[in-house]
């Protein structure tokens, strides 16, 4: 799990707790329990508790508690590298902060929204929210506000690949933190960002020097998150300079510490329950729309009985509404199929991570002699990590050979592991991942509504329309334009 996200929640925690003095209720009590788990860095357990608190807040109509839950849920998803869900959670929290008139929470959320859009590569939105952040000067916490202004300006420059200017910006933020006497971790955030940029720009010798300094400082501070990042930085830098023993050493340290800090299995379980809750909320919204639709139909029939001249018009309305219902069912079924595919893949990963003896025994009967059970499990984990990276799989030149290189294996083993665990070849798996993301962007009018279908398929790795349409029909059973029309109709 590559982590290039630091100091995300600093401002948020400075302001949101100041606005939570509400009467105790079930949702509030559940949220306090979640906050205790969050403060103890039991992130997966905290995510579960926040989900329960959010559900209770919805039932009670407590918008303020819903806002705080979305805030901390966003932080947890960011910690685990799910930047899309994290940014979406912060945006929902920001909308609720506007509804409740909580100006301090709005100010605390803006830096996090900017950071999220930078990680997603959406610099246009990052700039828009950054301008809002600069306008919302925090007089009572000016030092922190100015620090995050420096920080986010550097993040935007990095997202735009202006790396030298970004390094200068991160150094300005670090110098400012030192001058203001801020906690040492605020300086370490910037040093870690600079080291990550060195790796991205293939300045590996400088990355090694920077990484070693970050290891020493993170160890001194007891900062597990930044120590994980420093180990990953050194692993990549040493590997790319051909210093394999050092790379292996830091890779082992990275794997052990990453597993202790971020329990991926528990997080996947909690994320599944979160997705289930979101589905329930969407279903309730659809049922509400259906109820309104039925009411309108009954009213239309009554009016048609009194006004004979409107019979034809009434029939047209009924037919259109029937088509709308069919379109809703089709779109929902298709989305459920995609969700089931994702759930199946997560369950497979959980089985490997738990070391399911029965599974390994069965697999051993057909495994290639040169590939042990442990090697196959590790290779599958690496393959899934790469295939979950949208930037990587959206590269038009991404191939099985490139995947094999990234997971430090060969195409034979990679092909075998994919076929053994997914029942399909690399090309089919890649198309399914790309098409799944294309479906999401086709229906996300808020962030991709201004994109043409060509822009969307190019953004997920297809170079021509014919190959995209063939792959899309094979996965979804319809053309992209039909899918988009159905999605917009149902919304």
Tab-separated table of C-alpha atoms in Angstrom:
chain	number	residue	atom	x	y	z
A	1	UNK	CA	0.000	0.000	0.000
A	2	UNK	CA	1.689	3.199	-1.181
A	3	UNK	CA	0.986	6.097	1.190
A	4	UNK	CA	1.576	9.665	0.094
A	5	UNK	CA	-0.797	11.370	2.510
A	6	UNK	CA	0.225	13.086	5.694
A	7	UNK	CA	-1.144	15.645	8.134
A	8	UNK	CA	-4.560	15.109	6.611
A	9	UNK	CA	-6.594	15.474	9.732
A	10	UNK	CA	-4.671	18.072	11.702
A	11	UNK	CA	-6.989	21.015	11.056
A	12	UNK	CA	-10.100	18.861	11.139
A	13	UNK	CA	-9.420	17.706	14.699
A	14	UNK	CA	-8.630	21.276	15.739
A	15	UNK	CA	-12.131	22.468	14.872
A	16	UNK	CA	-14.707	19.675	14.689
A	17	UNK	CA	-14.539	18.688	18.398
A	18	UNK	CA	-15.308	22.290	19.344
A	19	UNK	CA	-18.755	21.973	17.774
A	20	UNK	CA	-20.019	18.691	19.235
A	21	UNK	CA	-21.684	19.888	22.443
A	22	UNK	CA	-25.076	18.382	21.626
A	23	UNK	CA	-27.480	16.549	23.854
A	24	UNK	CA	-26.529	12.923	24.419
A	25	UNK	CA	-28.423	10.419	22.288
A	26	UNK	CA	-27.747	6.966	20.894
A	27	UNK	CA	-25.919	8.250	17.812
A	28	UNK	CA	-23.766	10.590	19.921
A	29	UNK	CA	-22.902	7.802	22.378
A	30	UNK	CA	-21.903	5.480	19.540
A	31	UNK	CA	-19.804	8.238	18.002
A	32	UNK	CA	-17.964	8.826	21.290
A	33	UNK	CA	-17.138	5.117	21.368
A	34	UNK	CA	-15.836	5.375	17.796
A	35	UNK	CA	-13.740	8.415	18.711
A	36	UNK	CA	-12.068	6.487	21.539
A	37	UNK	CA	-11.167	3.691	19.129
A	38	UNK	CA	-9.965	6.244	16.595
A	39	UNK	CA	-7.729	7.989	19.152
A	40	UNK	CA	-6.279	4.583	20.054
A	41	UNK	CA	-5.460	4.056	16.344
A	42	UNK	CA	-7.736	0.997	16.180
A	43	UNK	CA	-8.843	2.165	12.769
A	44	UNK	CA	-10.782	-0.855	11.505
A	45	UNK	CA	-12.755	-1.105	14.756
A	46	UNK	CA	-13.296	2.661	14.669
A	47	UNK	CA	-14.687	2.453	11.130
A	48	UNK	CA	-17.212	-0.151	12.292
A	49	UNK	CA	-18.229	2.043	15.224
A	50	UNK	CA	-18.596	5.138	13.044
A	51	UNK	CA	-20.810	3.175	10.667
A	52	UNK	CA	-23.097	2.242	13.566
A	53	UNK	CA	-23.124	5.849	14.804
A	54	UNK	CA	-23.887	7.171	11.336
A	55	UNK	CA	-26.771	4.723	10.911
A	56	UNK	CA	-28.247	5.816	14.244
A	57	UNK	CA	-27.773	9.480	13.323
A	58	UNK	CA	-29.680	8.953	10.069
A	59	UNK	CA	-32.548	7.346	11.960
A	60	UNK	CA	-32.571	10.226	14.469
A	61	UNK	CA	-32.186	12.929	11.807
A	62	UNK	CA	-29.027	14.193	13.550
A	63	UNK	CA	-27.195	16.008	10.739
A	64	UNK	CA	-24.393	17.223	13.000
A	65	UNK	CA	-23.415	13.715	14.098
A	66	UNK	CA	-23.677	12.509	10.500
A	67	UNK	CA	-21.200	15.236	9.531
A	68	UNK	CA	-18.657	14.228	12.184
A	69	UNK	CA	-18.992	10.553	11.251
A	70	UNK	CA	-18.342	11.368	7.600
A	71	UNK	CA	-15.273	13.388	8.663
A	72	UNK	CA	-13.622	10.570	10.565
A	73	UNK	CA	-14.731	7.887	8.097
A	74	UNK	CA	-12.942	9.940	5.435
A	75	UNK	CA	-9.789	10.060	7.557
A	76	UNK	CA	-9.803	6.283	8.012
A	77	UNK	CA	-10.281	5.590	4.298
A	78	UNK	CA	-7.432	7.986	3.548
A	79	UNK	CA	-5.187	6.130	6.002
A	80	UNK	CA	-5.834	2.950	4.019
A	81	UNK	CA	-5.185	4.609	0.657
A	82	UNK	CA	-8.794	4.685	-0.601
A	83	UNK	CA	-8.618	8.312	-1.684
A	84	UNK	CA	-11.793	8.260	-3.785
A	85	UNK	CA	-14.002	7.188	-0.872
A	86	UNK	CA	-12.072	9.457	1.481
A	87	UNK	CA	-12.592	12.555	-0.676
A	88	UNK	CA	-16.257	11.699	-1.229
A	89	UNK	CA	-16.732	11.398	2.549
A	90	UNK	CA	-15.143	14.810	3.135
A	91	UNK	CA	-17.362	16.367	0.471
A	92	UNK	CA	-20.463	14.906	2.086
A	93	UNK	CA	-19.291	16.178	5.467
A	94	UNK	CA	-18.709	19.616	3.942
A	95	UNK	CA	-22.261	19.682	2.544
A	96	UNK	CA	-23.652	18.792	5.973
A	97	UNK	CA	-21.455	21.471	7.595
A	98	UNK	CA	-23.002	23.995	5.212
A	99	UNK	CA	-26.524	22.757	6.027
A	100	UNK	CA	-25.900	23.049	9.781
A	101	UNK	CA	-24.081	26.388	9.449
A	102	UNK	CA	-20.909	25.027	11.080
A	103	UNK	CA	-18.312	27.451	9.694
A	104	UNK	CA	-15.428	26.037	11.755
A	105	UNK	CA	-16.016	22.532	10.448
A	106	UNK	CA	-16.172	23.905	6.901
A	107	UNK	CA	-12.821	25.607	7.406
A	108	UNK	CA	-11.306	22.420	8.839
A	109	UNK	CA	-12.571	20.277	5.973
A	110	UNK	CA	-11.337	22.424	3.080
A	111	UNK	CA	-7.613	21.491	3.404
A	112	UNK	CA	-8.564	17.814	3.410
A	113	UNK	CA	-10.726	18.160	0.309
A	114	UNK	CA	-7.849	19.894	-1.492
A	115	UNK	CA	-5.462	17.109	-0.483
A	116	UNK	CA	-7.924	14.453	-1.647
A	117	UNK	CA	-8.342	15.987	-5.096
A	118	UNK	CA	-4.552	16.261	-5.417
A	119	UNK	CA	-4.186	12.533	-4.761
A	120	UNK	CA	-6.901	11.783	-7.309
A	121	UNK	CA	-5.107	13.949	-9.900
A	122	UNK	CA	-8.064	16.336	-10.182
A	123	UNK	CA	-6.064	19.555	-10.011
A	124	UNK	CA	-8.920	21.686	-11.333
A	125	UNK	CA	-11.080	20.842	-8.318
A	126	UNK	CA	-8.039	21.090	-6.037
A	127	UNK	CA	-7.427	24.655	-7.204
A	128	UNK	CA	-11.088	25.581	-6.709
A	129	UNK	CA	-11.219	24.372	-3.120
A	130	UNK	CA	-7.730	25.753	-2.420
A	131	UNK	CA	-8.983	29.244	-3.259
A	132	UNK	CA	-11.837	28.673	-0.799
A	133	UNK	CA	-9.332	27.490	1.804
A	134	UNK	CA	-7.244	30.654	1.427
A	135	UNK	CA	-10.307	32.865	1.772
A	136	UNK	CA	-11.360	31.154	5.009
A	137	UNK	CA	-8.585	32.575	7.218
A	138	UNK	CA	-8.572	30.942	10.663
A	139	UNK	CA	-7.685	33.773	12.978
A	140	UNK	CA	-7.718	31.746	16.188
A	141	UNK	CA	-5.513	29.012	14.671
A	142	UNK	CA	-3.555	31.109	12.201
A	143	UNK	CA	-0.270	29.152	12.481
A	144	UNK	CA	-1.944	25.906	11.477
A	145	UNK	CA	-3.977	27.560	8.746
A	146	UNK	CA	-0.838	29.112	7.188
A	147	UNK	CA	1.037	25.829	7.467
A	148	UNK	CA	-1.664	23.964	5.550
A	149	UNK	CA	-1.823	26.693	2.919
A	150	UNK	CA	1.902	26.146	2.258
A	151	UNK	CA	1.371	22.368	2.375
A	152	UNK	CA	-1.546	22.248	-0.053
A	153	UNK	CA	0.119	24.626	-2.488
A	154	UNK	CA	3.036	22.174	-2.637
A	155	UNK	CA	0.619	19.247	-3.028
A	156	UNK	CA	-1.035	20.894	-6.028
A	157	UNK	CA	2.350	21.582	-7.643
A	158	UNK	CA	3.290	17.929	-7.154
A	159	UNK	CA	-0.035	16.756	-8.628
A	160	UNK	CA	0.720	18.942	-11.655
A	161	UNK	CA	4.194	17.329	-11.845
A	162	UNK	CA	5.967	20.614	-11.085
A	163	UNK	CA	8.223	18.661	-8.783
A	164	UNK	CA	11.030	21.161	-8.216
A	165	UNK	CA	8.549	23.860	-7.210
A	166	UNK	CA	6.735	21.311	-5.061
A	167	UNK	CA	9.964	20.490	-3.200
A	168	UNK	CA	10.509	24.201	-2.587
A	169	UNK	CA	6.942	24.470	-1.277
A	170	UNK	CA	7.369	21.549	1.113
A	171	UNK	CA	10.587	23.084	2.428
A	172	UNK	CA	8.763	26.372	3.008
A	173	UNK	CA	6.105	24.516	5.017
A	174	UNK	CA	8.801	22.720	7.045
A	175	UNK	CA	10.676	25.966	7.740
A	176	UNK	CA	7.446	27.655	8.781
A	177	UNK	CA	6.644	24.824	11.220
A	178	UNK	CA	10.121	25.151	12.752
A	179	UNK	CA	9.855	28.932	13.119
A	180	UNK	CA	6.443	28.695	14.777
A	181	UNK	CA	7.595	25.990	17.177
A	182	UNK	CA	5.025	23.497	15.909
A	183	UNK	CA	5.296	19.816	16.790
A	184	UNK	CA	8.179	17.987	15.092
A	185	UNK	CA	5.788	15.751	13.182
A	186	UNK	CA	4.727	18.703	11.018
A	187	UNK	CA	8.316	19.026	9.807
A	188	UNK	CA	8.563	15.280	9.251
A	189	UNK	CA	5.451	15.346	7.061
A	190	UNK	CA	7.256	17.662	4.650
A	191	UNK	CA	10.526	15.727	4.709
A	192	UNK	CA	8.583	12.562	3.878
A	193	UNK	CA	6.790	14.270	0.993
A	194	UNK	CA	10.137	15.443	-0.401
A	195	UNK	CA	11.523	11.914	-0.208
A	196	UNK	CA	8.483	10.553	-2.045
A	197	UNK	CA	9.017	13.106	-4.809
A	198	UNK	CA	12.645	11.981	-5.126
A	199	UNK	CA	11.401	8.429	-5.745
A	200	UNK	CA	8.822	9.594	-8.319
A	201	UNK	CA	11.452	11.591	-10.186
A	202	UNK	CA	13.993	8.744	-10.087
A	203	UNK	CA	16.455	10.664	-7.908
A	204	UNK	CA	17.159	7.503	-5.999
A	205	UNK	CA	20.403	8.467	-4.259
A	206	UNK	CA	18.735	11.544	-2.796
A	207	UNK	CA	15.711	9.420	-1.896
A	208	UNK	CA	17.953	7.029	0.044
A	209	UNK	CA	19.559	9.848	2.031
A	210	UNK	CA	16.163	11.415	2.688
A	211	UNK	CA	14.616	8.073	3.618
A	212	UNK	CA	17.322	7.279	6.159
A	213	UNK	CA	16.774	10.658	7.835
A	214	UNK	CA	13.029	10.037	7.896
A	215	UNK	CA	13.543	6.606	9.468
A	216	UNK	CA	15.625	8.115	12.270
A	217	UNK	CA	13.177	10.941	12.906
A	218	UNK	CA	10.009	8.819	12.666
A	219	UNK	CA	11.572	6.302	15.057
A	220	UNK	CA	12.426	9.088	17.487
A	221	UNK	CA	8.882	10.447	17.318
A	222	UNK	CA	7.263	7.011	17.469
A	223	UNK	CA	5.296	7.839	14.315
A	224	UNK	CA	4.294	4.494	12.790
A	225	UNK	CA	2.608	5.958	9.712
A	226	UNK	CA	5.648	7.951	8.616
A	227	UNK	CA	7.995	5.102	9.505
A	228	UNK	CA	6.017	2.832	7.169
A	229	UNK	CA	6.374	5.435	4.424
A	230	UNK	CA	10.117	5.783	5.047
A	231	UNK	CA	10.606	2.004	4.797
A	232	UNK	CA	8.665	1.960	1.510
A	233	UNK	CA	10.711	4.878	0.205
A	234	UNK	CA	13.985	3.055	0.949
A	235	UNK	CA	12.680	-0.239	-0.458
A	236	UNK	CA	11.886	1.367	-3.809
A	237	UNK	CA	15.037	3.492	-3.961
A	238	UNK	CA	17.414	0.658	-3.100
A	239	UNK	CA	15.658	-1.697	-5.531
A	240	UNK	CA	15.931	0.772	-8.403
A	241	UNK	CA	19.651	1.324	-7.744
A	242	UNK	CA	20.349	-2.407	-7.783
A	243	UNK	CA	21.108	-2.653	-4.056
A	244	UNK	CA	18.933	-5.698	-3.534
A	245	UNK	CA	20.084	-6.773	-0.041
A	246	UNK	CA	19.204	-3.354	1.355
A	247	UNK	CA	15.934	-3.345	-0.597
A	248	UNK	CA	15.008	-6.769	0.810
A	249	UNK	CA	15.844	-5.643	4.330
A	250	UNK	CA	13.609	-2.577	4.202
A	251	UNK	CA	10.876	-4.459	2.353
A	252	UNK	CA	10.703	-6.917	5.233
A	253	UNK	CA	10.565	-4.058	7.766
A	254	UNK	CA	7.872	-2.372	5.668
A	255	UNK	CA	5.678	-5.478	5.410
A	256	UNK	CA	5.859	-6.241	9.133
A	257	UNK	CA	5.196	-2.677	10.298
A	258	UNK	CA	2.539	-2.001	7.646
A	259	UNK	CA	0.596	-5.070	8.763
A	260	UNK	CA	0.762	-3.986	12.411
A	261	UNK	CA	-0.273	-0.379	11.717
A	262	UNK	CA	-2.871	-1.126	9.010
A	263	UNK	CA	-4.840	-4.329	9.517
A	264	UNK	CA	-6.075	-4.762	5.964
A	265	UNK	CA	-8.280	-7.773	6.676
A	266	UNK	CA	-10.333	-6.059	9.357
A	267	UNK	CA	-10.530	-2.933	7.242
A	268	UNK	CA	-11.914	-4.900	4.284
A	269	UNK	CA	-14.608	-6.371	6.533
A	270	UNK	CA	-15.562	-2.926	7.819
A	271	UNK	CA	-15.486	-1.455	4.307
A	272	UNK	CA	-17.871	-4.164	3.129
A	273	UNK	CA	-20.312	-3.266	5.915
A	274	UNK	CA	-19.983	0.412	5.033
A	275	UNK	CA	-20.773	-0.324	1.394
A	276	UNK	CA	-23.770	-2.372	2.512
A	277	UNK	CA	-25.058	0.551	4.583
A	278	UNK	CA	-24.649	2.932	1.659
A	279	UNK	CA	-26.596	0.475	-0.520
A	280	UNK	CA	-29.367	0.396	2.069
A	281	UNK	CA	-29.537	4.191	2.076
A	282	UNK	CA	-29.681	4.229	-1.718
A	283	UNK	CA	-32.394	1.570	-1.667
A	284	UNK	CA	-34.422	3.617	0.819
A	285	UNK	CA	-34.066	6.632	-1.452
A	286	UNK	CA	-35.234	4.588	-4.444
A	287	UNK	CA	-38.195	3.272	-2.456
A	288	UNK	CA	-39.103	6.845	-1.554
A	289	UNK	CA	-38.939	7.782	-5.217
A	290	UNK	CA	-41.086	4.751	-6.081
A	291	UNK	CA	-43.653	5.807	-3.504
A	292	UNK	CA	-43.813	9.282	-4.993
A	293	UNK	CA	-44.016	7.803	-8.465
A	294	UNK	CA	-46.954	5.585	-7.489
A	295	UNK	CA	-48.722	8.554	-5.978
A	296	UNK	CA	-48.259	10.537	-9.165
A	297	UNK	CA	-49.605	7.651	-11.222
A	298	UNK	CA	-52.744	7.371	-9.115
A	299	UNK	CA	-53.278	11.110	-9.316
A	300	UNK	CA	-52.799	11.014	-13.080
A	301	UNK	CA	-55.376	8.227	-13.451
A	302	UNK	CA	-57.909	10.164	-11.386
A	303	UNK	CA	-57.420	13.287	-13.441
A	304	UNK	CA	-57.655	11.293	-16.668
A	305	UNK	CA	-61.065	9.942	-15.650
A	306	UNK	CA	-62.370	13.502	-15.263
A	307	UNK	CA	-60.617	14.987	-18.272
A	308	UNK	CA	-61.154	12.803	-21.314
A	309	UNK	CA	-59.136	15.152	-23.474
A	310	UNK	CA	-55.997	14.253	-21.464
A	311	UNK	CA	-56.251	10.477	-21.934
A	312	UNK	CA	-53.516	10.304	-24.548
A	313	UNK	CA	-51.185	12.419	-22.468
A	314	UNK	CA	-51.847	10.210	-19.435
A	315	UNK	CA	-50.958	7.058	-21.381
A	316	UNK	CA	-47.645	8.599	-22.462
A	317	UNK	CA	-46.776	9.425	-18.847
A	318	UNK	CA	-47.575	5.869	-17.719
A	319	UNK	CA	-45.386	4.369	-20.446
A	320	UNK	CA	-42.498	6.663	-19.650
A	321	UNK	CA	-42.700	5.825	-15.987
A	322	UNK	CA	-42.788	2.106	-16.800
A	323	UNK	CA	-39.636	2.478	-18.867
A	324	UNK	CA	-38.042	4.395	-16.033
A	325	UNK	CA	-38.792	1.553	-13.625
A	326	UNK	CA	-37.295	-0.985	-16.017
A	327	UNK	CA	-34.219	1.174	-16.471
A	328	UNK	CA	-33.805	1.414	-12.698
A	329	UNK	CA	-33.979	-2.355	-12.314
A	330	UNK	CA	-31.483	-2.928	-15.125
A	331	UNK	CA	-28.995	-0.409	-13.803
A	332	UNK	CA	-29.276	-1.629	-10.204
A	333	UNK	CA	-28.799	-5.273	-11.280
A	334	UNK	CA	-25.715	-4.363	-13.270
A	335	UNK	CA	-24.213	-2.444	-10.369
A	336	UNK	CA	-24.903	-5.359	-8.043
A	337	UNK	CA	-23.046	-7.687	-10.370
A	338	UNK	CA	-20.014	-5.379	-10.314
A	339	UNK	CA	-20.237	-5.146	-6.518
A	340	UNK	CA	-20.316	-8.931	-6.246
A	341	UNK	CA	-17.185	-9.189	-8.373
A	342	UNK	CA	-15.398	-6.782	-6.055
A	343	UNK	CA	-16.604	-8.656	-2.972
A	344	UNK	CA	-15.401	-11.965	-4.413
A	345	UNK	CA	-11.951	-10.528	-5.032
A	346	UNK	CA	-11.746	-9.114	-1.502
A	347	UNK	CA	-12.798	-12.470	-0.029
A	348	UNK	CA	-10.090	-14.208	-2.043
A	349	UNK	CA	-7.478	-11.828	-0.689
A	350	UNK	CA	-8.755	-12.351	2.869
A	351	UNK	CA	-8.414	-16.116	2.454
A	352	UNK	CA	-4.793	-15.778	1.408
A	353	UNK	CA	-3.982	-13.319	4.187
A	354	UNK	CA	-5.516	-15.651	6.787
A	355	UNK	CA	-3.436	-18.493	5.439
A	356	UNK	CA	-6.395	-20.790	4.800
A	357	UNK	CA	-4.824	-24.238	5.061
A	358	UNK	CA	-7.577	-25.942	3.204
A	359	UNK	CA	-7.323	-23.577	0.288
A	360	UNK	CA	-3.557	-23.918	0.088
A	361	UNK	CA	-3.863	-27.687	0.241
A	362	UNK	CA	-6.279	-27.776	-2.694
A	363	UNK	CA	-4.212	-25.276	-4.642
A	364	UNK	CA	-1.072	-27.265	-4.042
A	365	UNK	CA	-2.399	-30.127	-6.090
A	366	UNK	CA	-2.212	-28.068	-9.283
A	367	UNK	CA	0.452	-25.474	-8.454
A	368	UNK	CA	3.586	-25.293	-10.538
A	369	UNK	CA	6.494	-27.102	-8.805
A	370	UNK	CA	8.660	-23.938	-8.741
A	371	UNK	CA	5.981	-21.777	-7.074
A	372	UNK	CA	5.291	-22.531	-3.393
A	373	UNK	CA	2.014	-21.762	-1.607
A	374	UNK	CA	3.560	-18.809	0.240
A	375	UNK	CA	5.086	-17.448	-2.965
A	376	UNK	CA	1.760	-17.725	-4.765
A	377	UNK	CA	-0.092	-15.980	-1.927
A	378	UNK	CA	2.423	-13.134	-1.868
A	379	UNK	CA	2.326	-12.844	-5.655
A	380	UNK	CA	-1.483	-12.669	-5.616
A	381	UNK	CA	-1.367	-9.919	-2.988
A	382	UNK	CA	1.065	-7.898	-5.110
A	383	UNK	CA	-0.996	-8.441	-8.259
A	384	UNK	CA	-4.160	-7.220	-6.527
A	385	UNK	CA	-2.339	-4.172	-5.159
A	386	UNK	CA	-1.224	-3.200	-8.667
A	387	UNK	CA	-4.606	-3.964	-10.252
A	388	UNK	CA	-6.314	-1.777	-7.615
A	389	UNK	CA	-4.121	1.195	-8.608
A	390	UNK	CA	-6.237	3.103	-11.149
A	391	UNK	CA	-3.332	5.248	-12.344
A	392	UNK	CA	-1.326	2.137	-13.185
A	393	UNK	CA	-4.002	0.122	-14.986
A	394	UNK	CA	-5.192	3.238	-16.855
A	395	UNK	CA	-1.853	3.442	-18.637
A	396	UNK	CA	-2.608	2.431	-22.265
A	397	UNK	CA	0.743	0.600	-22.394
A	398	UNK	CA	0.030	-1.417	-19.253
A	399	UNK	CA	0.615	-5.085	-20.068
A	400	UNK	CA	1.129	-8.442	-18.446
A	401	UNK	CA	4.872	-7.984	-18.850
A	402	UNK	CA	4.690	-4.633	-17.058
A	403	UNK	CA	2.589	-6.195	-14.298
A	404	UNK	CA	5.139	-8.978	-13.901
A	405	UNK	CA	7.925	-6.426	-13.605
A	406	UNK	CA	6.025	-4.396	-10.978
A	407	UNK	CA	5.355	-7.474	-8.814
A	408	UNK	CA	8.946	-8.685	-9.323
A	409	UNK	CA	7.973	-11.945	-11.037
A	410	UNK	CA	7.632	-13.250	-14.577
A	411	UNK	CA	4.704	-13.480	-16.986
A	412	UNK	CA	4.333	-17.254	-16.595
A	413	UNK	CA	3.812	-17.069	-12.846
A	414	UNK	CA	1.626	-13.978	-13.094
A	415	UNK	CA	-0.550	-15.596	-15.777
A	416	UNK	CA	-0.849	-18.782	-13.748
A	417	UNK	CA	-1.821	-17.012	-10.497
A	418	UNK	CA	-4.460	-14.911	-12.280
A	419	UNK	CA	-6.000	-17.918	-14.037
A	420	UNK	CA	-5.884	-20.039	-10.893
A	421	UNK	CA	-7.558	-17.452	-8.640
A	422	UNK	CA	-9.869	-15.539	-10.984
A	423	UNK	CA	-10.668	-18.141	-13.611
A	424	UNK	CA	-9.751	-15.728	-16.380
A	425	UNK	CA	-6.708	-14.396	-18.186
A	426	UNK	CA	-4.883	-11.113	-17.568
A	427	UNK	CA	-6.543	-9.278	-20.452
A	428	UNK	CA	-10.050	-10.159	-19.254
A	429	UNK	CA	-9.235	-9.121	-15.671
A	430	UNK	CA	-7.709	-5.827	-16.851
A	431	UNK	CA	-10.742	-5.040	-19.036
A	432	UNK	CA	-13.119	-5.725	-16.137
A	433	UNK	CA	-11.209	-3.360	-13.824
A	434	UNK	CA	-11.069	-0.635	-16.450
A	435	UNK	CA	-14.726	-1.000	-17.436
A	436	UNK	CA	-15.796	-0.929	-13.779
A	437	UNK	CA	-14.068	2.439	-13.373
A	438	UNK	CA	-15.504	3.666	-16.692
A	439	UNK	CA	-19.021	2.814	-15.447
A	440	UNK	CA	-18.432	4.828	-12.312
A	441	UNK	CA	-17.209	7.849	-14.264
A	442	UNK	CA	-20.072	7.630	-16.769
A	443	UNK	CA	-22.557	7.979	-13.898
A	444	UNK	CA	-20.593	10.471	-11.768
A	445	UNK	CA	-21.969	13.704	-13.171
A	446	UNK	CA	-20.521	15.786	-10.340
A	447	UNK	CA	-16.887	14.991	-11.137
A	448	UNK	CA	-17.017	13.706	-14.736
A	449	UNK	CA	-20.185	15.265	-16.113
A	450	UNK	CA	-18.149	17.492	-18.427
A	451	UNK	CA	-16.214	14.514	-19.851
A	452	UNK	CA	-17.133	13.054	-23.237
A	453	UNK	CA	-17.273	9.286	-23.617
A	454	UNK	CA	-13.999	9.488	-25.544
A	455	UNK	CA	-12.364	11.396	-22.696
A	456	UNK	CA	-13.592	8.787	-20.216
A	457	UNK	CA	-12.367	5.764	-22.152
A	458	UNK	CA	-9.009	7.419	-22.765
A	459	UNK	CA	-8.741	8.215	-19.043
A	460	UNK	CA	-9.068	4.493	-18.158
A	461	UNK	CA	-6.539	3.250	-20.700
A	462	UNK	CA	-8.293	2.647	-24.033
A	463	UNK	CA	-6.815	4.243	-27.119
A	464	UNK	CA	-9.723	3.776	-29.555
A	465	UNK	CA	-13.497	3.603	-29.409
A	466	UNK	CA	-13.931	0.167	-30.998
A	467	UNK	CA	-11.855	-1.699	-28.426
A	468	UNK	CA	-13.565	0.180	-25.589
A	469	UNK	CA	-17.088	-0.514	-26.869
A	470	UNK	CA	-16.315	-4.214	-27.391
A	471	UNK	CA	-14.917	-4.546	-23.894
A	472	UNK	CA	-17.788	-2.544	-22.392
A	473	UNK	CA	-20.481	-4.674	-24.077
A	474	UNK	CA	-18.692	-7.860	-23.028
A	475	UNK	CA	-18.690	-6.766	-19.364
A	476	UNK	CA	-21.964	-4.798	-19.086
A	477	UNK	CA	-24.095	-6.213	-21.887
A	478	UNK	CA	-24.778	-2.784	-23.396
A	479	UNK	CA	-22.967	0.087	-25.081
A	480	UNK	CA	-21.442	2.925	-23.023
A	481	UNK	CA	-23.908	5.479	-24.394
A	482	UNK	CA	-26.924	3.322	-23.466
A	483	UNK	CA	-25.491	2.755	-19.996
A	484	UNK	CA	-24.969	6.490	-19.517
A	485	UNK	CA	-28.488	7.322	-20.727
A	486	UNK	CA	-30.020	4.789	-18.346
A	487	UNK	CA	-27.993	6.116	-15.444
A	488	UNK	CA	-29.005	9.722	-16.124
A	489	UNK	CA	-32.662	8.749	-16.551
A	490	UNK	CA	-32.811	6.936	-13.214
A	491	UNK	CA	-31.116	9.800	-11.412
